[in-house]
Short mmCIF file of C-alpha atoms and ligand atoms in Angstrom, two decimals:
data_model
loop_
_atom_site.label_atom_id
_atom_site.label_comp_id
_atom_site.label_asym_id
_atom_site.label_seq_id
_atom_site.Cartn_x
_atom_site.Cartn_y
_atom_site.Cartn_z
CA MET A 4 59.19 -2.85 -65.44
CA ASP A 5 59.15 -6.46 -63.71
CA ILE A 6 63.03 -7.10 -63.16
CA LYS A 7 64.17 -10.49 -62.21
CA PRO A 8 67.44 -11.89 -60.82
CA ALA A 9 70.24 -12.71 -63.67
CA ILE A 10 69.58 -16.37 -62.18
CA SER A 11 67.14 -18.15 -60.57
CA SER A 12 69.23 -20.14 -57.89
CA LEU A 13 72.61 -19.63 -56.72
CA ASP A 14 73.32 -23.28 -57.46
CA THR A 15 73.95 -22.17 -61.06
CA ILE A 16 77.14 -19.87 -60.18
CA VAL A 17 78.25 -22.48 -57.41
CA SER A 18 78.32 -25.04 -59.97
CA LEU A 19 79.87 -22.99 -62.77
CA ALA A 20 82.54 -21.59 -60.39
CA LYS A 21 83.65 -24.97 -59.17
CA ARG A 22 83.80 -26.33 -62.65
CA ARG A 23 85.75 -23.59 -64.52
CA GLY A 24 87.93 -22.82 -61.44
CA PHE A 25 86.59 -19.46 -60.04
CA ILE A 26 85.69 -20.61 -56.52
CA PHE A 27 86.14 -24.15 -54.67
CA PRO A 28 85.05 -25.26 -51.13
CA SER A 29 87.95 -24.55 -48.89
CA SER A 30 90.16 -27.49 -47.52
CA GLU A 31 87.72 -29.83 -49.84
CA ILE A 32 89.74 -33.04 -49.48
CA TYR A 33 88.98 -32.74 -45.80
CA GLY A 34 85.23 -32.27 -46.37
CA GLY A 35 85.32 -28.63 -46.50
CA LEU A 36 84.99 -25.85 -43.79
CA SER A 37 81.78 -24.30 -43.23
CA SER A 38 81.57 -20.93 -45.05
CA CYS A 39 85.22 -20.88 -46.22
CA TYR A 40 85.97 -20.52 -49.85
CA ASP A 41 89.09 -20.72 -51.79
CA TYR A 42 89.57 -18.69 -55.16
CA GLY A 43 90.75 -20.79 -58.07
CA PRO A 44 92.82 -19.69 -61.00
CA LEU A 45 90.01 -17.69 -62.86
CA GLY A 46 88.59 -16.41 -59.41
CA ALA A 47 91.87 -14.91 -58.17
CA GLN A 48 92.34 -13.24 -61.31
CA LEU A 49 88.83 -11.88 -61.39
CA LYS A 50 89.12 -10.73 -57.80
CA ARG A 51 92.73 -8.96 -58.59
CA ASN A 52 90.84 -7.23 -61.69
CA ILE A 53 87.97 -6.04 -59.31
CA LYS A 54 90.25 -4.62 -56.69
CA ASP A 55 92.36 -2.96 -59.38
CA ALA A 56 89.28 -1.29 -61.01
CA TRP A 57 88.19 -0.06 -57.53
CA TRP A 58 91.60 0.97 -56.72
CA ARG A 59 91.98 2.98 -60.24
CA GLU A 60 88.70 4.71 -59.59
CA MET A 61 88.88 5.38 -56.06
CA VAL A 62 92.79 6.15 -55.62
CA GLN A 63 94.71 6.60 -58.97
CA LYS A 64 92.18 8.76 -60.72
CA ARG A 65 91.85 11.05 -58.01
CA GLN A 66 94.11 13.88 -56.59
CA ASN A 67 92.42 13.89 -53.17
CA ILE A 68 92.36 10.36 -52.19
CA VAL A 69 95.45 8.37 -51.01
CA GLY A 70 95.86 4.60 -50.38
CA LEU A 71 96.98 2.61 -47.21
CA ASP A 72 97.60 -1.00 -46.16
CA ALA A 73 97.24 -1.16 -42.50
CA SER A 74 97.70 -4.28 -40.45
CA ILE A 75 95.08 -6.75 -39.48
CA ILE A 76 96.12 -7.10 -36.34
CA MET A 77 96.07 -3.81 -34.30
CA HIS A 78 96.24 -2.59 -30.71
CA PRO A 79 93.09 -3.79 -28.94
CA ARG A 80 92.23 -0.59 -27.66
CA VAL A 81 91.49 0.50 -31.04
CA TRP A 82 88.39 -1.90 -30.86
CA GLU A 83 87.52 -0.33 -27.63
CA ALA A 84 87.49 3.20 -28.87
CA SER A 85 85.38 2.14 -32.09
CA GLY A 86 82.93 0.30 -29.98
CA HIS A 87 83.36 -2.72 -31.41
CA VAL A 88 84.49 -4.44 -27.93
CA ALA A 89 81.03 -3.80 -26.16
CA GLY A 90 78.66 -3.54 -29.16
CA PHE A 91 79.56 -5.70 -32.11
CA THR A 92 77.17 -8.19 -31.43
CA ASP A 93 74.47 -10.10 -32.99
CA PRO A 94 71.64 -12.05 -30.83
CA LEU A 95 72.16 -15.58 -30.75
CA VAL A 96 69.74 -17.93 -29.93
CA GLU A 97 69.70 -21.68 -29.26
CA CYS A 98 67.36 -24.54 -29.64
CA LYS A 99 66.80 -26.28 -26.19
CA LYS A 100 66.18 -29.58 -27.98
CA CYS A 101 68.90 -29.88 -30.76
CA GLY A 102 71.15 -27.47 -29.69
CA ALA A 103 71.42 -25.41 -33.06
CA ARG A 104 72.59 -21.90 -32.83
CA LEU A 105 71.24 -19.44 -35.04
CA ARG A 106 70.94 -15.40 -35.35
CA GLN A 107 67.57 -14.28 -34.12
CA ASP A 108 67.08 -11.61 -36.53
CA HIS A 109 67.85 -14.39 -39.53
CA LEU A 110 65.35 -16.83 -38.36
CA PRO A 111 62.74 -17.81 -41.16
CA GLU A 112 59.12 -16.68 -41.00
CA GLY A 113 57.39 -20.12 -39.78
CA GLY A 114 60.41 -21.19 -37.73
CA VAL A 115 63.01 -23.99 -38.30
CA LYS A 116 62.66 -27.74 -38.24
CA CYS A 117 64.23 -29.27 -35.14
CA SER A 118 66.92 -31.94 -36.08
CA LYS A 119 66.02 -33.76 -32.75
CA ASP A 120 62.05 -34.48 -33.27
CA GLY A 121 61.24 -32.97 -36.78
CA LYS A 122 58.88 -30.38 -35.07
CA LEU A 123 59.89 -26.88 -34.87
CA CYS A 124 63.00 -25.61 -32.76
CA GLU A 125 62.51 -24.02 -29.46
CA PHE A 126 64.54 -21.14 -29.04
CA GLY A 127 65.55 -19.78 -25.51
CA GLU A 128 66.23 -16.23 -24.79
CA PRO A 129 68.70 -14.44 -27.05
CA ARG A 130 72.28 -13.61 -25.96
CA MET A 131 74.51 -11.02 -27.50
CA PHE A 132 77.68 -12.74 -29.27
CA ASN A 133 80.46 -10.74 -30.05
CA LEU A 134 81.38 -11.25 -33.81
CA MET A 135 85.06 -10.58 -33.28
CA PHE A 136 87.84 -13.32 -33.51
CA ARG A 137 90.28 -13.47 -30.44
CA THR A 138 93.74 -14.64 -30.64
CA HIS A 139 96.91 -14.15 -28.73
CA LEU A 140 99.99 -11.98 -29.57
CA GLY A 141 103.14 -13.75 -28.53
CA PRO A 142 103.55 -16.99 -26.49
CA LEU A 143 101.38 -15.96 -23.20
CA GLU A 144 97.90 -16.85 -23.50
CA ASP A 145 96.54 -14.37 -20.85
CA THR A 146 94.45 -11.15 -21.21
CA SER A 147 97.41 -8.83 -21.36
CA SER A 148 98.29 -10.71 -24.89
CA LEU A 149 94.44 -10.67 -26.28
CA VAL A 150 94.10 -9.31 -29.69
CA TYR A 151 91.25 -9.27 -32.34
CA LEU A 152 91.54 -9.95 -36.18
CA ARG A 153 90.15 -6.68 -37.54
CA PRO A 154 86.40 -6.94 -38.25
CA GLU A 155 86.57 -4.20 -40.64
CA THR A 156 89.50 -2.15 -42.64
CA ALA A 157 87.95 1.20 -41.67
CA GLN A 158 89.59 1.74 -38.16
CA GLY A 159 92.98 0.97 -39.80
CA ILE A 160 92.19 4.21 -41.83
CA PHE A 161 90.98 6.37 -38.88
CA VAL A 162 94.21 5.49 -36.57
CA ASN A 163 96.42 6.53 -39.45
CA PHE A 164 94.65 9.98 -39.73
CA GLY A 165 97.61 11.74 -38.26
CA ASN A 166 100.05 9.85 -40.11
CA VAL A 167 98.70 10.47 -43.60
CA ILE A 168 98.20 14.20 -43.03
CA ASP A 169 101.76 14.78 -41.54
CA SER A 170 103.38 12.72 -44.50
CA THR A 171 101.15 13.59 -47.40
CA ARG A 172 99.89 16.96 -48.98
CA VAL A 173 96.30 16.10 -48.89
CA LYS A 174 93.99 19.04 -48.44
CA LEU A 175 90.36 18.64 -46.87
CA PRO A 176 88.31 17.41 -48.34
CA PHE A 177 90.34 14.27 -48.71
CA GLY A 178 90.13 10.46 -48.72
CA ILE A 179 91.83 7.53 -47.34
CA ALA A 180 91.14 4.16 -49.16
CA GLN A 181 92.28 0.78 -48.15
CA GLN A 182 91.43 -3.01 -49.22
CA GLY A 183 92.31 -6.04 -47.38
CA LYS A 184 91.01 -8.90 -45.31
CA SER A 185 88.30 -8.82 -42.37
CA PHE A 186 86.85 -11.52 -40.34
CA ARG A 187 83.67 -11.77 -38.41
CA ASN A 188 82.32 -14.95 -36.55
CA GLU A 189 79.06 -14.95 -38.31
CA ILE A 190 76.55 -16.98 -36.40
CA THR A 191 74.86 -17.72 -39.76
CA THR A 192 76.87 -17.77 -42.86
CA ARG A 193 74.76 -18.17 -45.86
CA HIS A 194 74.44 -17.75 -49.91
CA PHE A 195 77.78 -19.35 -50.89
CA THR A 196 80.21 -16.32 -50.59
CA PHE A 197 77.61 -13.49 -49.69
CA ARG A 198 78.29 -13.97 -46.06
CA THR A 199 81.44 -15.44 -44.98
CA CYS A 200 83.68 -15.48 -41.59
CA GLU A 201 86.75 -14.43 -43.54
CA PHE A 202 86.23 -11.77 -46.60
CA GLU A 203 87.96 -9.00 -48.12
CA GLN A 204 86.66 -5.18 -47.81
CA MET A 205 87.26 -2.20 -49.89
CA GLU A 206 86.69 0.83 -47.91
CA MET A 207 87.49 4.66 -48.15
CA GLU A 208 87.08 7.34 -45.70
CA PHE A 209 86.33 10.64 -47.10
CA PHE A 210 87.08 13.45 -44.62
CA CYS A 211 85.44 16.86 -45.13
CA GLU A 212 84.32 20.01 -43.41
CA PRO A 213 81.28 19.49 -40.91
CA GLY A 214 78.30 20.90 -42.60
CA THR A 215 79.32 19.79 -46.09
CA GLU A 216 78.88 15.97 -45.25
CA LEU A 217 75.60 15.61 -46.76
CA GLU A 218 76.57 17.10 -49.94
CA TRP A 219 79.41 14.77 -50.07
CA PHE A 220 77.14 11.68 -49.14
CA GLU A 221 74.89 12.41 -52.29
CA TYR A 222 78.14 12.68 -54.32
CA TRP A 223 79.33 9.42 -53.13
CA LYS A 224 76.05 7.73 -53.62
CA THR A 225 76.20 8.35 -57.24
CA GLU A 226 79.84 7.77 -57.70
CA ARG A 227 79.54 4.21 -56.23
CA LEU A 228 76.46 3.29 -58.34
CA ASN A 229 78.40 4.38 -61.20
CA TRP A 230 81.31 2.43 -60.51
CA PHE A 231 79.06 -0.80 -60.56
CA THR A 232 77.07 0.28 -63.87
CA ASN A 233 80.08 1.22 -65.68
CA LEU A 234 81.62 -2.28 -65.06
CA GLY A 235 78.43 -3.77 -66.51
CA VAL A 236 76.31 -4.60 -63.89
CA THR A 237 72.51 -4.27 -65.07
CA PRO A 238 71.26 -0.97 -63.85
CA GLU A 239 67.49 -2.25 -62.90
CA ARG A 240 69.35 -4.89 -60.60
CA LEU A 241 70.63 -2.26 -58.42
CA ARG A 242 68.90 0.20 -56.05
CA LEU A 243 69.76 2.64 -52.96
CA ARG A 244 67.91 1.78 -49.93
CA PRO A 245 68.23 4.56 -47.45
CA HIS A 246 68.35 3.32 -43.74
CA ALA A 247 65.31 4.36 -41.55
CA ALA A 248 66.09 6.51 -38.61
CA ASP A 249 65.83 3.69 -36.12
CA GLU A 250 68.36 1.50 -38.24
CA LEU A 251 71.05 4.29 -38.10
CA ALA A 252 73.78 4.08 -35.87
CA HIS A 253 73.47 6.93 -32.79
CA TYR A 254 76.55 8.57 -34.44
CA SER A 255 75.36 8.40 -38.10
CA ASN A 256 73.25 11.15 -39.83
CA ALA A 257 72.51 9.39 -43.08
CA CYS A 258 73.22 5.93 -44.47
CA VAL A 259 72.33 4.06 -47.34
CA ASP A 260 72.77 0.48 -48.85
CA VAL A 261 73.52 -0.20 -52.50
CA GLU A 262 71.35 -3.27 -53.04
CA TYR A 263 71.51 -5.78 -55.70
CA LEU A 264 68.61 -8.20 -56.77
CA PHE A 265 70.54 -11.62 -55.77
CA PRO A 266 68.50 -14.72 -56.49
CA ASN A 267 67.22 -14.63 -52.95
CA GLY A 268 65.89 -11.35 -53.32
CA TRP A 269 67.26 -7.65 -52.85
CA SER A 270 70.24 -7.75 -50.56
CA GLU A 271 73.23 -5.30 -49.64
CA LEU A 272 76.08 -5.04 -51.73
CA GLU A 273 77.85 -1.95 -50.23
CA GLY A 274 77.07 0.43 -47.49
CA ILE A 275 77.49 4.03 -47.72
CA ALA A 276 77.56 6.07 -44.31
CA SER A 277 77.62 9.42 -42.89
CA ARG A 278 79.49 8.69 -39.91
CA THR A 279 80.00 12.59 -38.42
CA ASP A 280 83.16 13.07 -36.49
CA TYR A 281 82.48 9.86 -34.13
CA ASP A 282 85.53 7.82 -34.99
CA LEU A 283 88.35 10.48 -34.94
CA LYS A 284 86.88 12.03 -31.83
CA LYS A 285 86.79 8.67 -30.13
CA HIS A 286 90.46 7.73 -31.01
CA SER A 287 91.44 11.07 -29.81
CA GLU A 288 89.81 10.22 -26.57
CA TYR A 289 91.25 6.81 -26.31
CA SER A 290 94.80 7.38 -27.62
CA GLY A 291 95.25 10.88 -26.13
CA LYS A 292 96.61 11.99 -29.39
CA LYS A 293 94.39 14.78 -31.32
CA LEU A 294 93.09 13.76 -34.51
CA LEU A 295 92.47 17.20 -35.96
CA TRP A 296 92.47 18.96 -39.27
CA LYS A 297 94.22 22.67 -39.19
CA ASP A 298 93.12 24.96 -41.59
CA GLN A 299 96.33 26.71 -43.06
CA GLN A 300 94.60 30.02 -43.57
CA THR A 301 92.82 30.54 -40.39
CA GLY A 302 94.52 28.22 -38.21
CA ALA A 303 91.59 26.78 -36.86
CA ALA A 304 91.48 23.26 -35.91
CA PHE A 305 88.61 21.06 -36.03
CA THR A 306 87.66 17.22 -36.37
CA PRO A 307 86.35 16.49 -39.96
CA TYR A 308 83.37 14.74 -40.76
CA VAL A 309 83.49 11.59 -42.88
CA ILE A 310 81.47 9.50 -45.35
CA GLU A 311 82.48 6.13 -45.84
CA PRO A 312 81.59 3.84 -48.71
CA ALA A 313 82.26 0.06 -47.92
CA LEU A 314 82.09 -2.43 -50.23
CA GLY A 315 82.77 -6.34 -49.57
CA THR A 316 85.30 -7.66 -52.48
CA ASP A 317 83.63 -11.07 -52.25
CA ARG A 318 80.04 -9.95 -52.50
CA ALA A 319 81.20 -7.61 -55.34
CA LEU A 320 82.79 -10.56 -57.10
CA LEU A 321 79.64 -12.75 -56.56
CA THR A 322 77.51 -9.87 -57.95
CA PHE A 323 79.76 -9.57 -61.14
CA LEU A 324 79.64 -13.42 -61.60
CA ILE A 325 75.69 -13.61 -61.19
CA ASP A 326 75.05 -10.62 -63.35
CA ALA A 327 77.49 -11.72 -66.19
CA TYR A 328 75.80 -15.03 -66.43
CA LYS A 329 73.80 -15.78 -69.46
CA GLU A 330 72.33 -18.80 -71.19
CA GLU A 331 71.59 -18.20 -74.77
CA GLU A 332 70.78 -20.03 -78.28
CA ILE A 333 73.14 -19.15 -81.10
CA GLU A 334 72.02 -20.66 -84.39
CA GLY A 335 70.23 -23.64 -82.78
CA ASN A 336 73.06 -24.25 -80.41
CA PRO A 337 73.20 -23.40 -76.74
CA ARG A 338 75.85 -21.35 -75.25
CA THR A 339 76.82 -20.46 -71.66
CA VAL A 340 78.44 -17.10 -71.54
CA LEU A 341 79.60 -14.86 -68.84
CA SER A 342 79.62 -11.21 -70.33
CA PHE A 343 82.13 -9.59 -68.13
CA HIS A 344 83.19 -6.03 -68.71
CA PRO A 345 86.67 -6.01 -70.55
CA ARG A 346 88.23 -4.51 -67.65
CA ILE A 347 87.34 -7.23 -65.02
CA ALA A 348 87.33 -10.22 -67.20
CA PRO A 349 90.18 -12.74 -65.73
CA ILE A 350 91.14 -13.84 -69.15
CA LYS A 351 91.19 -10.72 -71.71
CA ALA A 352 92.16 -12.63 -74.96
CA ALA A 353 92.42 -16.08 -76.15
CA VAL A 354 94.87 -17.08 -78.99
CA PHE A 355 94.17 -20.18 -81.18
CA PRO A 356 96.05 -21.75 -84.13
CA LEU A 357 93.30 -23.17 -86.47
CA LEU A 358 95.56 -26.06 -87.27
CA LYS A 359 98.61 -27.44 -85.32
CA LYS A 360 100.80 -27.40 -88.50
CA ASP A 361 102.32 -25.14 -91.10
CA GLY A 362 103.79 -22.49 -88.64
CA GLN A 363 100.37 -21.38 -87.04
CA PRO A 364 101.10 -22.62 -83.52
CA GLU A 365 104.21 -20.66 -83.44
CA LYS A 366 102.69 -17.69 -84.93
CA ALA A 367 99.96 -17.79 -82.15
CA GLN A 368 102.62 -18.35 -79.78
CA GLU A 369 104.22 -15.32 -80.71
CA ILE A 370 101.04 -13.37 -80.51
CA PHE A 371 100.25 -14.72 -77.03
CA ALA A 372 103.64 -13.80 -75.88
CA THR A 373 103.44 -10.19 -77.09
CA LEU A 374 99.62 -9.86 -75.28
CA SER A 375 100.55 -11.88 -72.09
CA ASP A 376 103.07 -9.44 -71.23
CA ARG A 377 100.44 -6.84 -70.73
CA TYR A 378 97.58 -8.92 -69.31
CA GLN A 379 96.11 -12.25 -68.64
CA ALA A 380 95.68 -14.14 -71.97
CA VAL A 381 95.68 -17.75 -72.95
CA TYR A 382 96.92 -19.96 -75.85
CA ASP A 383 94.65 -23.15 -76.65
CA ASP A 384 95.32 -25.36 -79.66
CA SER A 385 93.08 -28.18 -78.71
CA GLY A 386 89.69 -29.25 -80.08
CA SER A 387 87.47 -27.69 -82.61
CA ILE A 388 87.59 -23.95 -83.05
CA GLY A 389 83.66 -24.02 -82.05
CA ARG A 390 84.50 -25.94 -78.97
CA ARG A 391 87.40 -23.38 -78.07
CA TYR A 392 85.09 -20.32 -78.54
CA ARG A 393 82.57 -22.07 -75.91
CA ARG A 394 85.15 -22.61 -73.46
CA GLN A 395 86.33 -19.10 -73.27
CA ASP A 396 82.58 -17.81 -73.58
CA GLU A 397 81.95 -19.71 -70.39
CA VAL A 398 84.69 -17.99 -68.55
CA GLY A 399 84.02 -14.46 -70.12
CA THR A 400 86.81 -13.76 -72.31
CA PRO A 401 86.06 -11.01 -74.51
CA VAL A 402 87.87 -11.81 -77.53
CA CYS A 403 89.57 -14.95 -79.53
CA ILE A 404 92.18 -14.44 -81.92
CA THR A 405 92.62 -17.07 -84.63
CA VAL A 406 95.92 -17.54 -86.54
CA ASP A 407 95.08 -19.72 -89.96
CA HIS A 408 96.46 -20.22 -93.29
CA GLN A 409 95.68 -16.53 -94.37
CA THR A 410 97.71 -15.42 -91.53
CA MET A 411 100.96 -17.04 -92.99
CA GLU A 412 100.21 -15.35 -96.17
CA ASP A 413 99.10 -11.83 -95.36
CA GLN A 414 99.69 -11.37 -91.47
CA THR A 415 96.13 -11.09 -90.64
CA VAL A 416 94.11 -12.55 -87.82
CA THR A 417 90.77 -12.81 -87.07
CA LEU A 418 89.31 -11.52 -83.83
CA ARG A 419 85.81 -12.67 -82.66
CA ASP A 420 83.79 -10.62 -80.30
CA ARG A 421 82.57 -12.47 -77.19
CA ASP A 422 78.99 -10.59 -77.16
CA SER A 423 78.30 -9.48 -80.96
CA LEU A 424 79.92 -12.78 -82.14
CA GLU A 425 81.13 -10.48 -84.99
CA GLN A 426 84.38 -11.57 -86.65
CA VAL A 427 87.12 -9.21 -88.27
CA ARG A 428 90.29 -9.64 -89.83
CA VAL A 429 93.16 -7.13 -88.78
CA LYS A 430 96.72 -7.12 -89.67
CA ILE A 431 99.01 -8.59 -86.89
CA GLU A 432 100.79 -5.22 -86.65
CA ALA A 433 97.40 -3.19 -85.91
CA LEU A 434 96.40 -5.86 -83.30
CA SER A 435 97.29 -3.86 -80.11
CA GLY A 436 95.52 -0.70 -81.34
CA THR A 437 92.44 -2.69 -82.51
CA LEU A 438 92.05 -4.41 -79.02
CA PHE A 439 92.57 -1.17 -77.39
CA GLU A 440 89.99 0.80 -79.08
CA LYS A 441 87.46 -2.03 -79.02
CA PHE A 442 88.06 -3.34 -75.78
CA GLY A 443 90.16 -0.85 -73.87
CA PHE A 444 92.93 -3.21 -73.03
N1 GAP B 520 83.19 -0.06 -42.14
C1 GAP B 520 81.81 0.00 -42.47
C2 GAP B 520 81.29 -1.51 -42.25
O1 GAP B 520 82.24 -2.45 -42.14
P1 GAP B 520 79.62 -3.12 -43.29
O2 GAP B 520 78.26 -2.88 -43.68
O3 GAP B 520 79.40 -4.05 -41.81
O4 GAP B 520 80.02 -1.85 -43.13
C3 GAP B 520 80.36 -3.23 -45.45
O5 GAP B 520 80.58 -3.96 -44.26
C4 GAP B 520 80.63 -4.31 -46.58
O6 GAP B 520 81.36 -5.63 -46.23
C5 GAP B 520 79.10 -5.00 -46.89
O7 GAP B 520 78.36 -3.95 -47.39
C6 GAP B 520 79.33 -6.32 -47.40
O8 GAP B 520 79.71 -5.87 -48.87
C7 GAP B 520 80.70 -6.61 -46.68
N2 GAP B 520 80.65 -7.55 -45.71
C8 GAP B 520 80.17 -7.31 -44.43
N3 GAP B 520 80.19 -8.56 -43.51
C9 GAP B 520 80.55 -9.49 -44.60
C10 GAP B 520 80.64 -10.93 -44.60
N4 GAP B 520 80.10 -11.48 -43.21
N5 GAP B 520 80.85 -11.55 -45.42
C11 GAP B 520 81.16 -10.99 -46.87
N6 GAP B 520 80.96 -9.62 -46.90
C12 GAP B 520 80.62 -9.01 -45.85
#
């Protein structure tokens, strides 16, 4: 089947995101800051819902995975042990004429137009550029105070391995999950929030017995793919791309990217890596503290192997936004709709009084108050009912609830389903049950 991206150009989403308050350029009143973005009211809620959905699936529902929230600034030795100080680099090239700096492996075929003379840029030899942001802890700015902003959340998990097994009752195989900001001084940022310098990650390290890791690797491939499709991402726009042998890190014995068909083509959404015992062994070596699992029965101590599903929160959000976007025609009228899965939809329900009189606004406010105690809902009494529906469709609200003159007589309201457009009347007393049954909230 010839599957196409959900939208042909990212501009469609960039403009909707700005117009409806999902994502704004950062510091816009000062002209913006390259590659930095702010999440607006709906974006902040959407991001929160995506993080909650991940945490629910990866931590809350599982007895063998626990959560963690490590600090962003860690001991600098962490990054020496992990290999980031020596090797977390990208090849940087600079044009000899205009000074443009680009990532060598991101150069487009056919070259880059030089801003100096309009011909092609002439790049010198690449030099390796370390992507970690550096700063200083405390008032002294010398090498003794040098620290880094973490470029991944994973190392916070490895260095807390001992603390977690000492303070919980986890048994191998088990996982430690965390969400949080990471920072990379990317040479080329591109495609809206796809690649930025400040971003969030949701990572889980799943520790298992050596020799079982490739079974768990297969398990996590399926689990992670299912997470996206269960939250409504079109299965045909997702694929697994195994890394070729020459792409694998020297310590890794398997790695796959979950890729999504973005408007610019297939690109990495999440990485799933089998990292062997590399990280725990390195931290044992550099810290002098043994990071081992002790088998209670046999007394044998060994370094577990690890499988790591690592997802970028912002990239996941961009994927959900793109994949949910639809332009349709309903009875001759165009509509733009974001068909978010109800679990991640920023606004779950909108409550409308049909008229601003006869007690309808008060009744609608009462319903809003009940629903908003449980999740994000909105109350809207401005404009025609058709306009109010369209406003909610465009931000992906799964259901609109209308109070009208009949409500005042028989205590029923109309539920209008965003996707099927079906309208049903339900008793107010049955509203919560019906919403839960139909939408899961
Ligand atoms: N601990 C492993 C690790 O960090 P990674 O492939 O470098 O692996 C994992 O990053 C995920 O984090 C990526 O699949 C992507 O979703 C997200 N990510 C990485 N760099 C990013 C950036 N500069 N901007 C936005 N998201 C990024």
